[in-house]
Each structure stands twice: as structure tokens, then as C-alpha cells.
Tab-separated table of N, CA and C in Angstrom:
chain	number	residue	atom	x	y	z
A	1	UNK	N	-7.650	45.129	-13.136
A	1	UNK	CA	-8.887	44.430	-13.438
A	1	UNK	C	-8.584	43.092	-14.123
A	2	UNK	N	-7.686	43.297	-14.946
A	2	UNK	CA	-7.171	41.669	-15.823
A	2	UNK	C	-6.811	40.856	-14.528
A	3	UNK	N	-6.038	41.232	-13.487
A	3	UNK	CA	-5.580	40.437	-12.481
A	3	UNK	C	-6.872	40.010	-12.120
A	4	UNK	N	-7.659	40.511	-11.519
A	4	UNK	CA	-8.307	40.050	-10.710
A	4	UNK	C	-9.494	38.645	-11.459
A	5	UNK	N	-9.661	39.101	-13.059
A	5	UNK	CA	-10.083	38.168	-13.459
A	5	UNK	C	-9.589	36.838	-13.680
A	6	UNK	N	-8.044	37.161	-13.592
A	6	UNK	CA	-7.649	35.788	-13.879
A	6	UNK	C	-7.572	34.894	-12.307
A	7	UNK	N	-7.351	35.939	-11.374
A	7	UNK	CA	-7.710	35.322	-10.016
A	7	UNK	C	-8.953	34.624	-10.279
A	8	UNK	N	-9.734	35.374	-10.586
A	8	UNK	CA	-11.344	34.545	-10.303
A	8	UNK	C	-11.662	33.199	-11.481
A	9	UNK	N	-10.563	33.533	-12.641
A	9	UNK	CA	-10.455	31.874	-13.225
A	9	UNK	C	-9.700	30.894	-12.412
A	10	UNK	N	-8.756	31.595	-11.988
A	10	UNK	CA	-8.158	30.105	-11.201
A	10	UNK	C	-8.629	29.578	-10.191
A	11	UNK	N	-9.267	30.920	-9.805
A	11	UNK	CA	-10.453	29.849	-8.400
A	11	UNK	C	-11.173	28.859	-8.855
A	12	UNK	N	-11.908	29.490	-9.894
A	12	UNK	CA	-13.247	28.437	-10.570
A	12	UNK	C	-12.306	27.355	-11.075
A	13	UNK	N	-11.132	27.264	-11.310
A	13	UNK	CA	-10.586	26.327	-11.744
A	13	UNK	C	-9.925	25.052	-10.921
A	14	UNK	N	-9.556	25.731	-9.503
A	14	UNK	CA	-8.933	25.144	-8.447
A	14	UNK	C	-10.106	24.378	-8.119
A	15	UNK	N	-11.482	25.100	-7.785
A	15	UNK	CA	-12.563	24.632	-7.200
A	15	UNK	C	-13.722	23.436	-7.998
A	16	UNK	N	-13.165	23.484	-8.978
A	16	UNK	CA	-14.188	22.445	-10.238
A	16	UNK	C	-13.081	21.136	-10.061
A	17	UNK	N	-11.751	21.210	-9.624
A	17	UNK	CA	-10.771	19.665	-9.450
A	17	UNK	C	-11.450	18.798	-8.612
A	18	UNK	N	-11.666	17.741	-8.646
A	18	UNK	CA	-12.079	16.738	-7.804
A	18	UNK	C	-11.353	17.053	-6.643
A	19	UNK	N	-11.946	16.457	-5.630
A	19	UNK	CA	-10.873	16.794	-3.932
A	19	UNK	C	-10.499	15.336	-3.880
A	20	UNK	N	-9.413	15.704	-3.377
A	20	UNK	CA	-8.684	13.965	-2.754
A	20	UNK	C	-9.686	13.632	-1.385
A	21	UNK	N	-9.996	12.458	-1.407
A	21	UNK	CA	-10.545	12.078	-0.153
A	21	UNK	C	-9.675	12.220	1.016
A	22	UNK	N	-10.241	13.234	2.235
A	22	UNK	CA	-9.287	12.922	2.911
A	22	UNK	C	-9.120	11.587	3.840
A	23	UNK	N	-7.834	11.494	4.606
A	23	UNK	CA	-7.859	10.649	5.560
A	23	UNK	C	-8.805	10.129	6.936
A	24	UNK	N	-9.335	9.640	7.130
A	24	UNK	CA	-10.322	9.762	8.825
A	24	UNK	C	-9.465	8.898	9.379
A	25	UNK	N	-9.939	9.100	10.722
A	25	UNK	CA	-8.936	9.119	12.132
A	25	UNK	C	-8.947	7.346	11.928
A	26	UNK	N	-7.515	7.093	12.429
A	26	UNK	CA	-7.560	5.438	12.277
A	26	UNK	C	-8.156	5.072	13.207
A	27	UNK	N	-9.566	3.719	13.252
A	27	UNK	CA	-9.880	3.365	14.375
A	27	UNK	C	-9.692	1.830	14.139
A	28	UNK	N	-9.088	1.228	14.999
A	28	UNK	CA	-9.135	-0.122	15.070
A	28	UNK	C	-9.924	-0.956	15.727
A	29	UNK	N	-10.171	-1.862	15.077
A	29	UNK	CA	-11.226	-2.582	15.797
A	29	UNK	C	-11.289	-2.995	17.059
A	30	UNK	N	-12.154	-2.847	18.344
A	30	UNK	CA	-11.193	-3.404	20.053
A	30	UNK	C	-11.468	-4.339	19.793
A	31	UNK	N	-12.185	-5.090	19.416
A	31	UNK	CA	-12.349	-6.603	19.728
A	31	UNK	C	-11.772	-7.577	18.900
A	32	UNK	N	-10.366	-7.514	18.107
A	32	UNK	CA	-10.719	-7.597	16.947
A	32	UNK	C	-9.740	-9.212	17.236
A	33	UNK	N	-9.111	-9.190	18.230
A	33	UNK	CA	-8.901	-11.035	18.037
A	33	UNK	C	-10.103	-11.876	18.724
A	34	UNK	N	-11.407	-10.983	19.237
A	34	UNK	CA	-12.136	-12.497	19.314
A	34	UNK	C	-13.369	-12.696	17.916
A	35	UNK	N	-13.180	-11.684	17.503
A	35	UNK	CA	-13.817	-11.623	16.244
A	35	UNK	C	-12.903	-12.675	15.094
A	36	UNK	N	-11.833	-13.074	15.396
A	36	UNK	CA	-10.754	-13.709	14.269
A	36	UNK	C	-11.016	-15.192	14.808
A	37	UNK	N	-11.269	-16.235	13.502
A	37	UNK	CA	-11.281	-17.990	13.696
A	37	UNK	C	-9.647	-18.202	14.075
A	38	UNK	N	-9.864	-19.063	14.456
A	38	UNK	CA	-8.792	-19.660	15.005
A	38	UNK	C	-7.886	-19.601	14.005
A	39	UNK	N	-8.120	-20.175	12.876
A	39	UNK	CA	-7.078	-20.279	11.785
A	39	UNK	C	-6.793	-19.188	11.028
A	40	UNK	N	-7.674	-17.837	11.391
A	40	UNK	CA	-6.732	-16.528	11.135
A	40	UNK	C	-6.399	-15.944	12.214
A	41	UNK	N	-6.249	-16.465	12.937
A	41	UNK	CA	-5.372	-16.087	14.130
A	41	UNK	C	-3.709	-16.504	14.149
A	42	UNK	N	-4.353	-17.906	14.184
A	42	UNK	CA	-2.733	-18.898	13.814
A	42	UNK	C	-2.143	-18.413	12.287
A	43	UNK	N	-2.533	-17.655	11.805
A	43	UNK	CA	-1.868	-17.460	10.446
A	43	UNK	C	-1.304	-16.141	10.577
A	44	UNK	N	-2.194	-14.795	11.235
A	44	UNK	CA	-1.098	-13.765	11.423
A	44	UNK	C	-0.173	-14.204	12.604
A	45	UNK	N	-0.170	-14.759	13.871
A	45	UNK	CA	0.425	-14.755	14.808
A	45	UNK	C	1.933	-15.952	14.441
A	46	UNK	N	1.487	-16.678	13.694
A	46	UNK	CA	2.448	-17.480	12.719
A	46	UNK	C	3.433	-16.571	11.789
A	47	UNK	N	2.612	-15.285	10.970
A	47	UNK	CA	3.355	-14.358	10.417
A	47	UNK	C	3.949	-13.471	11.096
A	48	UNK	N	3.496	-13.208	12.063
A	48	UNK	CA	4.571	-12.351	13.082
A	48	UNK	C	5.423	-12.634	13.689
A	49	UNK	N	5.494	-14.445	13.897
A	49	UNK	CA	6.569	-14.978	15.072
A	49	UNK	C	7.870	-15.049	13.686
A	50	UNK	N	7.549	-15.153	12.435
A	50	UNK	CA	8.318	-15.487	11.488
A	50	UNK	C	9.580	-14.197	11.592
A	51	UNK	N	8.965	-13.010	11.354
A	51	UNK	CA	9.382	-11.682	11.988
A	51	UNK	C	10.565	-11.719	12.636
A	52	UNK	N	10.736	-12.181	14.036
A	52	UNK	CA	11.379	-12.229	14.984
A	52	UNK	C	12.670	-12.865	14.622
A	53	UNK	N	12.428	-14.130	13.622
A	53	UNK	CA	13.277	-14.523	13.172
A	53	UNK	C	14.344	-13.338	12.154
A	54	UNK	N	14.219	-12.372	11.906
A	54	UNK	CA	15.306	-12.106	10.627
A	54	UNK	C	15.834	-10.893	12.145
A	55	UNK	N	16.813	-10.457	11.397
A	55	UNK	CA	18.132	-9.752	12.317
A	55	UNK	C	17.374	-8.101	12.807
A	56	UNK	N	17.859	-7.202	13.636
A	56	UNK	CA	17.037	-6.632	14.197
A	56	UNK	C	16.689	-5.568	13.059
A	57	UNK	N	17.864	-5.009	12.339
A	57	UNK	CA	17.897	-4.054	10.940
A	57	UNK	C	16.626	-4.570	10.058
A	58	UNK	N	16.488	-5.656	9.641
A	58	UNK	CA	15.815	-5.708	8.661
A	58	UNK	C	14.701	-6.203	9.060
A	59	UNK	N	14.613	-6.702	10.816
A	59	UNK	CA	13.181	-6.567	11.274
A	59	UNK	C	12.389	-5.424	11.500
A	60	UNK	N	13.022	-4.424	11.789
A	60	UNK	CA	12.427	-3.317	11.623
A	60	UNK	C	12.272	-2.836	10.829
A	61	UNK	N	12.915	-2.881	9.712
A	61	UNK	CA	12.374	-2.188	8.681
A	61	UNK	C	10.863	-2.538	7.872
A	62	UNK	N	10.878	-4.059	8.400
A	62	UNK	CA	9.768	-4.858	7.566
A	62	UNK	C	8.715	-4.592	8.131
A	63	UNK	N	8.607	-4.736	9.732
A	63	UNK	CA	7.674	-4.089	10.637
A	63	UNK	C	7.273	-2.410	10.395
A	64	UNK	N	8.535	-1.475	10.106
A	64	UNK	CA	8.169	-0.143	9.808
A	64	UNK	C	7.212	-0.473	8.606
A	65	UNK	N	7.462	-1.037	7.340
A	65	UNK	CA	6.892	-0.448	6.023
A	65	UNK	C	5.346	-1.267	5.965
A	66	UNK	N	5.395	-2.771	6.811
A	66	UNK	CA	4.516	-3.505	6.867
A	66	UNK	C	3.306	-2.357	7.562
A	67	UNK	N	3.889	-2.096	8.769
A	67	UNK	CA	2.726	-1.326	9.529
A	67	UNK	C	2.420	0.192	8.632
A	68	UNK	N	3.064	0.566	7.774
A	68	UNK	CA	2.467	2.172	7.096
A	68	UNK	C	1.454	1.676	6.169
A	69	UNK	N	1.597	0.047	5.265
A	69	UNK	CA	1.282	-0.039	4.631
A	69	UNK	C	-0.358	-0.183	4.802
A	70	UNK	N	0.089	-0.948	6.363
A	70	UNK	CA	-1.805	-1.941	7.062
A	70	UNK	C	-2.070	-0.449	7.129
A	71	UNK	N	-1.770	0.600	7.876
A	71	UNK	CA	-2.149	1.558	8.333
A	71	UNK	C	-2.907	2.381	7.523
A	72	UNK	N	-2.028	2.684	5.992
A	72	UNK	CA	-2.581	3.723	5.117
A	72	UNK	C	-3.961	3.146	4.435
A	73	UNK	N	-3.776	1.639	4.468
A	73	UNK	CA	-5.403	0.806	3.934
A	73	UNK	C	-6.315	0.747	4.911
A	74	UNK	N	-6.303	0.887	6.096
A	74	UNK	CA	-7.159	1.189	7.163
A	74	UNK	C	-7.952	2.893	7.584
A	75	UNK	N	-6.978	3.059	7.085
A	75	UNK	CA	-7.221	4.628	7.445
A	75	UNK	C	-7.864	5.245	5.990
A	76	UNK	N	-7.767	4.791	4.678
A	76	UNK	CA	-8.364	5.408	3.508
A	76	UNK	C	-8.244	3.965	2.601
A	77	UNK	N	-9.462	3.130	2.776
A	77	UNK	CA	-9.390	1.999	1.984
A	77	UNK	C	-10.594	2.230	0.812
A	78	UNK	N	-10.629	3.344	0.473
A	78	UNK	CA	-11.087	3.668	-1.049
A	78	UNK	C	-10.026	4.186	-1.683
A	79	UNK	N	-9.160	4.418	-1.096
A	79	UNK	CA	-7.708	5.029	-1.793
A	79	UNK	C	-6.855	3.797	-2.737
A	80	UNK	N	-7.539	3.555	-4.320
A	80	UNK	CA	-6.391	2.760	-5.067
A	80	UNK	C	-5.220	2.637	-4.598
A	81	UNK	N	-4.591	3.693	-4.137
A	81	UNK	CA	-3.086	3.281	-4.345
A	81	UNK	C	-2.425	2.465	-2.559
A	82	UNK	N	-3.300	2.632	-2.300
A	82	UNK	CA	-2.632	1.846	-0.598
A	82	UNK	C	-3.727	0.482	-0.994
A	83	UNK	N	-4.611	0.328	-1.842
A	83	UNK	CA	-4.733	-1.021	-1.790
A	83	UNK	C	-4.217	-2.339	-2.631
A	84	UNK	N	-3.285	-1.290	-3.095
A	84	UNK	CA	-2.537	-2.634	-4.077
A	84	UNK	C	-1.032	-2.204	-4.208
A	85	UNK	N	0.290	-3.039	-4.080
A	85	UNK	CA	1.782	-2.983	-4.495
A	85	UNK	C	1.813	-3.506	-5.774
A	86	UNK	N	3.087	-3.193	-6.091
A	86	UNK	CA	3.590	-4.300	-6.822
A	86	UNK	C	4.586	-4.876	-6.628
A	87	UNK	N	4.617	-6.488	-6.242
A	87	UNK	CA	5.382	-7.199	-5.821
A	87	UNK	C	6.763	-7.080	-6.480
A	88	UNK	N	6.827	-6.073	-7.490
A	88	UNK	CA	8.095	-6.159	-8.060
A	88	UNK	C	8.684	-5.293	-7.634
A	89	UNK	N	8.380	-4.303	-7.188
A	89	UNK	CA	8.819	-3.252	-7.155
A	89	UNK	C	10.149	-3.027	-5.696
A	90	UNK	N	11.146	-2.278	-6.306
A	90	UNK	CA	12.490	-2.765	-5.593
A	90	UNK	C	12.144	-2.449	-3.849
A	91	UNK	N	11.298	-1.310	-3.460
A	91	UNK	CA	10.925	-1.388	-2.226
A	91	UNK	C	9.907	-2.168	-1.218
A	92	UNK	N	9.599	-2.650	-1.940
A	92	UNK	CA	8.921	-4.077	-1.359
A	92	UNK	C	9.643	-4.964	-1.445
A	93	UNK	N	10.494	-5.415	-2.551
A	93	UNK	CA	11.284	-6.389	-2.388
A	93	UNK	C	12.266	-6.591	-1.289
A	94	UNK	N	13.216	-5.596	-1.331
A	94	UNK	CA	14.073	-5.137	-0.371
A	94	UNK	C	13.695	-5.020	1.373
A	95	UNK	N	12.561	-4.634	1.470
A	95	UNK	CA	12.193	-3.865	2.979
A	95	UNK	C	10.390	-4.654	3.250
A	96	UNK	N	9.978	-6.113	2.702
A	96	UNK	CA	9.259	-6.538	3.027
A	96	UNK	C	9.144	-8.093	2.633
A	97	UNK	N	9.325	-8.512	1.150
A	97	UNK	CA	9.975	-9.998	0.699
A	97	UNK	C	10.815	-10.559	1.354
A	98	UNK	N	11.963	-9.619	1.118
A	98	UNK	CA	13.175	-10.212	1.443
A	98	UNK	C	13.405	-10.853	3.324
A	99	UNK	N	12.548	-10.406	3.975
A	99	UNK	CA	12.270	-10.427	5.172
A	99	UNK	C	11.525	-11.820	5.470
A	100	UNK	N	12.064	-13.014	6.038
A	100	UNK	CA	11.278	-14.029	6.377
A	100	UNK	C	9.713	-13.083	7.192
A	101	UNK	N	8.361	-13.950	6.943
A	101	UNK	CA	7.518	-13.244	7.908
A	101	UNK	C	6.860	-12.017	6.573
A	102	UNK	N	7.210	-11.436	6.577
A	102	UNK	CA	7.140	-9.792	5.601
A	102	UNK	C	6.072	-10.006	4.758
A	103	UNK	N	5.985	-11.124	3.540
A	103	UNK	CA	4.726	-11.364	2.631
A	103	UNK	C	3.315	-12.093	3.666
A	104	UNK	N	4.239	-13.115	4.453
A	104	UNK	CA	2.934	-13.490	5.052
A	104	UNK	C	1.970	-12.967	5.751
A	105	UNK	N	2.873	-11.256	6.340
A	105	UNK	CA	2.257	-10.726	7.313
A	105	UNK	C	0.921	-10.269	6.530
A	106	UNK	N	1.447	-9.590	5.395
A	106	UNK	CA	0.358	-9.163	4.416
A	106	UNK	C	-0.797	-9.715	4.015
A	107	UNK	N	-0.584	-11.095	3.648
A	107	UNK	CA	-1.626	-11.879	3.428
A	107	UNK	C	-2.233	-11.765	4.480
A	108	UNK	N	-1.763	-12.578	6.034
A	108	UNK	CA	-2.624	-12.553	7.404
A	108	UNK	C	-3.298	-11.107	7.091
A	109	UNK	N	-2.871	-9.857	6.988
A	109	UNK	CA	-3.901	-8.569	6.877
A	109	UNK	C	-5.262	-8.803	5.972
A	110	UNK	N	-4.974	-9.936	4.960
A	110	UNK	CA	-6.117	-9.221	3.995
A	110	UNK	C	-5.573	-9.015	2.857
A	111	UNK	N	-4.417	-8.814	2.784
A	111	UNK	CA	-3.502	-8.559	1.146
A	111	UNK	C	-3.636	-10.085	-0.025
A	112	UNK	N	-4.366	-10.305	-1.052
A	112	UNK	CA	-4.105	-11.084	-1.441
A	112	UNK	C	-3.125	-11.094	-3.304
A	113	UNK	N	-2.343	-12.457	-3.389
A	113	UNK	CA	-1.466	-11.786	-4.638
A	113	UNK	C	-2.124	-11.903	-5.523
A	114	UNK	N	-2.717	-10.989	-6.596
A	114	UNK	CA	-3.186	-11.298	-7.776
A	114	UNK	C	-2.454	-11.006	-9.138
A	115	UNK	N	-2.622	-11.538	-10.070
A	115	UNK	CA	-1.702	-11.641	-11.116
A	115	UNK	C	-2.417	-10.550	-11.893
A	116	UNK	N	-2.080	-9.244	-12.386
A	116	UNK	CA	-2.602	-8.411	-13.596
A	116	UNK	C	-3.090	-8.393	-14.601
A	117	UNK	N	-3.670	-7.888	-15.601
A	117	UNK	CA	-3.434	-8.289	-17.012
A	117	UNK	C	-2.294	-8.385	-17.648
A	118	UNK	N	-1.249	-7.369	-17.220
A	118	UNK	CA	0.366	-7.433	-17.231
A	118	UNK	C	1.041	-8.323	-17.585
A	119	UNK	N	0.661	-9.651	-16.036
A	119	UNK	CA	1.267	-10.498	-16.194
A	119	UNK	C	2.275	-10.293	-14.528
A	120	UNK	N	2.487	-9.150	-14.207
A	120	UNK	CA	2.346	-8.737	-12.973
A	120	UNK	C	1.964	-8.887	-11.863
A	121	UNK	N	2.708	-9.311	-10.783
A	121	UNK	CA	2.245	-10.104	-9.511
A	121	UNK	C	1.885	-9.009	-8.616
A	122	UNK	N	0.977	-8.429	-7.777
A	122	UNK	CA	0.627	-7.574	-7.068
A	122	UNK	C	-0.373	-8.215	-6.214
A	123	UNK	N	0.283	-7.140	-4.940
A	123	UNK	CA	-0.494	-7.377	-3.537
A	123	UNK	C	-2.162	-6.904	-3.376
A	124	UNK	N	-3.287	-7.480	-3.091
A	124	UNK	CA	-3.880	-6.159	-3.368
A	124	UNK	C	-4.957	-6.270	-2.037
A	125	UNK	N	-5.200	-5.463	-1.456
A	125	UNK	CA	-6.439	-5.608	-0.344
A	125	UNK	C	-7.744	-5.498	-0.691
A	126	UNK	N	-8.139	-6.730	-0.155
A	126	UNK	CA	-9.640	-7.543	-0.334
A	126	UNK	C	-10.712	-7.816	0.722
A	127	UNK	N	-9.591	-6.503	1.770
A	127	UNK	CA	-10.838	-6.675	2.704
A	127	UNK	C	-11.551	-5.860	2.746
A	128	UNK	N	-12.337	-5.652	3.786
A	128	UNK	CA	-13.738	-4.374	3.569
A	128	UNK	C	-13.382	-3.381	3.550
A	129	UNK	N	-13.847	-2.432	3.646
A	129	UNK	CA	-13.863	-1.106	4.134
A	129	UNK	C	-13.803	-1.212	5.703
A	130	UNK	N	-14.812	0.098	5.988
A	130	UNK	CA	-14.768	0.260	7.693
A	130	UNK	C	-16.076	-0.650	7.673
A	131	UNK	N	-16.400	-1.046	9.525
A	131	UNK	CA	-17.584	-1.176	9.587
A	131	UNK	C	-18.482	-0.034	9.700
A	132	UNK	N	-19.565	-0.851	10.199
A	132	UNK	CA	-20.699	0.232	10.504
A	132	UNK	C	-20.516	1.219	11.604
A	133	UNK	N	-19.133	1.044	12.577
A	133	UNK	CA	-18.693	2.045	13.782
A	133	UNK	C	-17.476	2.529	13.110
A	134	UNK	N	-17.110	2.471	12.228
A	134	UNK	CA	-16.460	3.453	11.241
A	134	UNK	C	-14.211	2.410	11.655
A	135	UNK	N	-14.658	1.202	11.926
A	135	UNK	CA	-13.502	0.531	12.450
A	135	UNK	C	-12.829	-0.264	11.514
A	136	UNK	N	-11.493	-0.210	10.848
A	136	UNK	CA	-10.912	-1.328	10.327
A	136	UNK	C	-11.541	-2.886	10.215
A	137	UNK	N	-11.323	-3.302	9.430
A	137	UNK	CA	-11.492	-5.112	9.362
A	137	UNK	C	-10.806	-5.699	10.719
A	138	UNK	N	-11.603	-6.273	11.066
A	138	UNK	CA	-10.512	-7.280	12.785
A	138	UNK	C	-8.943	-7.439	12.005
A	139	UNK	N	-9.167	-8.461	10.935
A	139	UNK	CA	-7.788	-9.208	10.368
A	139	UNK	C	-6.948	-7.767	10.302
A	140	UNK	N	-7.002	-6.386	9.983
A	140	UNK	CA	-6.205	-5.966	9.807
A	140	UNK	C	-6.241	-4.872	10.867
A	141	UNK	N	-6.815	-4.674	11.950
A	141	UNK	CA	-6.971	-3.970	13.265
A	141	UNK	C	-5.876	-4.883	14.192
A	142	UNK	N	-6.119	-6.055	13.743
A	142	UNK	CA	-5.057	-7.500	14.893
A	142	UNK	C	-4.209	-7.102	14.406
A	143	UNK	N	-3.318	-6.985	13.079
A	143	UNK	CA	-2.135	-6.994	12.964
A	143	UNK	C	-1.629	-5.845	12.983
A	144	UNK	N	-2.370	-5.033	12.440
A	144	UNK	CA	-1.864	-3.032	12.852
A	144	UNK	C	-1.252	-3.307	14.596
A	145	UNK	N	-2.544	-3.900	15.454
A	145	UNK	CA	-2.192	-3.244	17.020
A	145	UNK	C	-0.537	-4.223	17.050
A	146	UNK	N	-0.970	-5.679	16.546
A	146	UNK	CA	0.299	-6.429	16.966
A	146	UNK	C	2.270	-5.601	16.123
A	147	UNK	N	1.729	-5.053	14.824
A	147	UNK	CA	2.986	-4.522	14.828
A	147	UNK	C	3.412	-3.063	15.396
A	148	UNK	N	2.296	-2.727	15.891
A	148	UNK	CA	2.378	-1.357	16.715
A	148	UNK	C	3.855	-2.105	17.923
A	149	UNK	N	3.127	-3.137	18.554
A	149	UNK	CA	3.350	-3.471	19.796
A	149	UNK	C	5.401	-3.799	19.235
A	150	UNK	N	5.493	-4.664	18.007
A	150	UNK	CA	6.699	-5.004	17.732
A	150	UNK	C	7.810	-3.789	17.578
A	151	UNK	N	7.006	-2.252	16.820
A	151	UNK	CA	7.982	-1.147	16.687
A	151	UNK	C	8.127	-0.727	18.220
A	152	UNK	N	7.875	-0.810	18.952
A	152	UNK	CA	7.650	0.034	20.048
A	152	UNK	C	8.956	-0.350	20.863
């Protein structure tokens, strides 16, 4: 009988935790380069040709972490922690800075750098949510599909 009560506290206890939001299905925007001005067009497609430039190792890697990063803010952009880095931090530095292309791609997404109270330089996303058909921002639907297309 003690067991079973303490079962039935830890339920009530498991069940009173806030739930993590889950993930919803990534949808990207289809239309989403004629929805983009010209001059955010020329600014991711400028950040992606930059890309091409660094060696194939550390283009991919920048393309791998770049695209989890657009991805995880598209797919749960009420989620604090996929909408902001910190530019200091040794895995960004390493596997997205250090990468000609890598910061700019971010910005072209929507990432902009803001300085903390810290004093702390961090990335942070400033674009919308979903729309009203439940779709990524264009700016960051264009560059998700375009680094899809680069890992592939």
C-alpha cells in the first residue's frame, strides 16, 4: 500500500511539470524566393557562394551545423534556446565563424548579433514565428532549402 502511494505521488508529480513544447513537422515556405527583395536575396545567395569558397572539411561542417541550427528555429521558434548562440562559444567558433560565408549565412536567415547585458556577443533570431499556414519565414525557408541542396 506505501508503494502504491508513492506511485500515485510521483505521478501527480511527473504530471503537474510543465511539458516541453514539442517539435511540429518542418514546413518550409514554397514560395519563399519570390516572396524575398532582391537585396535579401543577394545577401543569402552572396552568403552561400562565400561557402564554396572554404575547403570541402570545413565546408561541410559549416553547412552541417548552419543547417541544424536554421532547422531547429524553424521547426520550434518559441524554443529560447535555438533562438539565440553565443558567439563565443568554442562550437560556433570553430564549425561556423571560422568558415568564410558561416556568420553571414546566419544573418541572411534572420540571425541578428546582439550584444547582452554581459557584454556578450550573441546570435539571436528575429524573425517570426510560423505563418498563418503553419510555414517558416521565406528568409529562413530560402536558406534551409538552399543548404539542404549544398549537404546533399
Amino acid at each position: 500500500q506505501q508503494q502504491q502511494q508513492q506511485q500515485q505521488q510521483q505521478q501527480q508529480q511527473s504530471s503537474q511539470q510543465p511539458q516541453q513544447p514539442q517539435a511540429q513537422p518542418l514546413i518550409l515556405c514554397e514560395d519563399a524566393e519570390a516572396l524575398l527583395s532582391d537585396e535579401e536575396l543577394a545577401q543569402a545567395d552572396g552568403a552561400l557562394g562565400l561557402l564554396l569558397h572554404a575547403d570541402d572539411e570545413a565546408r561541410a561542417t559549416a553547412v552541417a551545423t548552419t543547417l541544424r541550427m536554421c532547422t531547429n528555429v524553424a521547426a520550434q521558434p518559441e524554443e529560447e534556446k535555438f533562438r539565440s548562440v553565443r558567439m563565443s562559444s568554442r562550437a560556433f567558433q570553430t564549425r561556423v565563424a571560422a568558415v568564410e560565408g558561416g556568420l553571414a549565412v546566419m544573418l541572411a536567415a534572420g540571425f541578428d548579433v546582439v550584444v547582452q547585458e554581459t557584454g556578450e556577443d550573441c546570435l539571436v533570431f528575429r524573425g517570426a514565428g510560423r505563418g498563418e499556414d503553419g510555414a517558416a519565414p521565406p528568409r529562413l525557408s530560402y536558406i534551409i532549402s538552399r543548404l539542404r541542396e549544398m549537404a546533399a
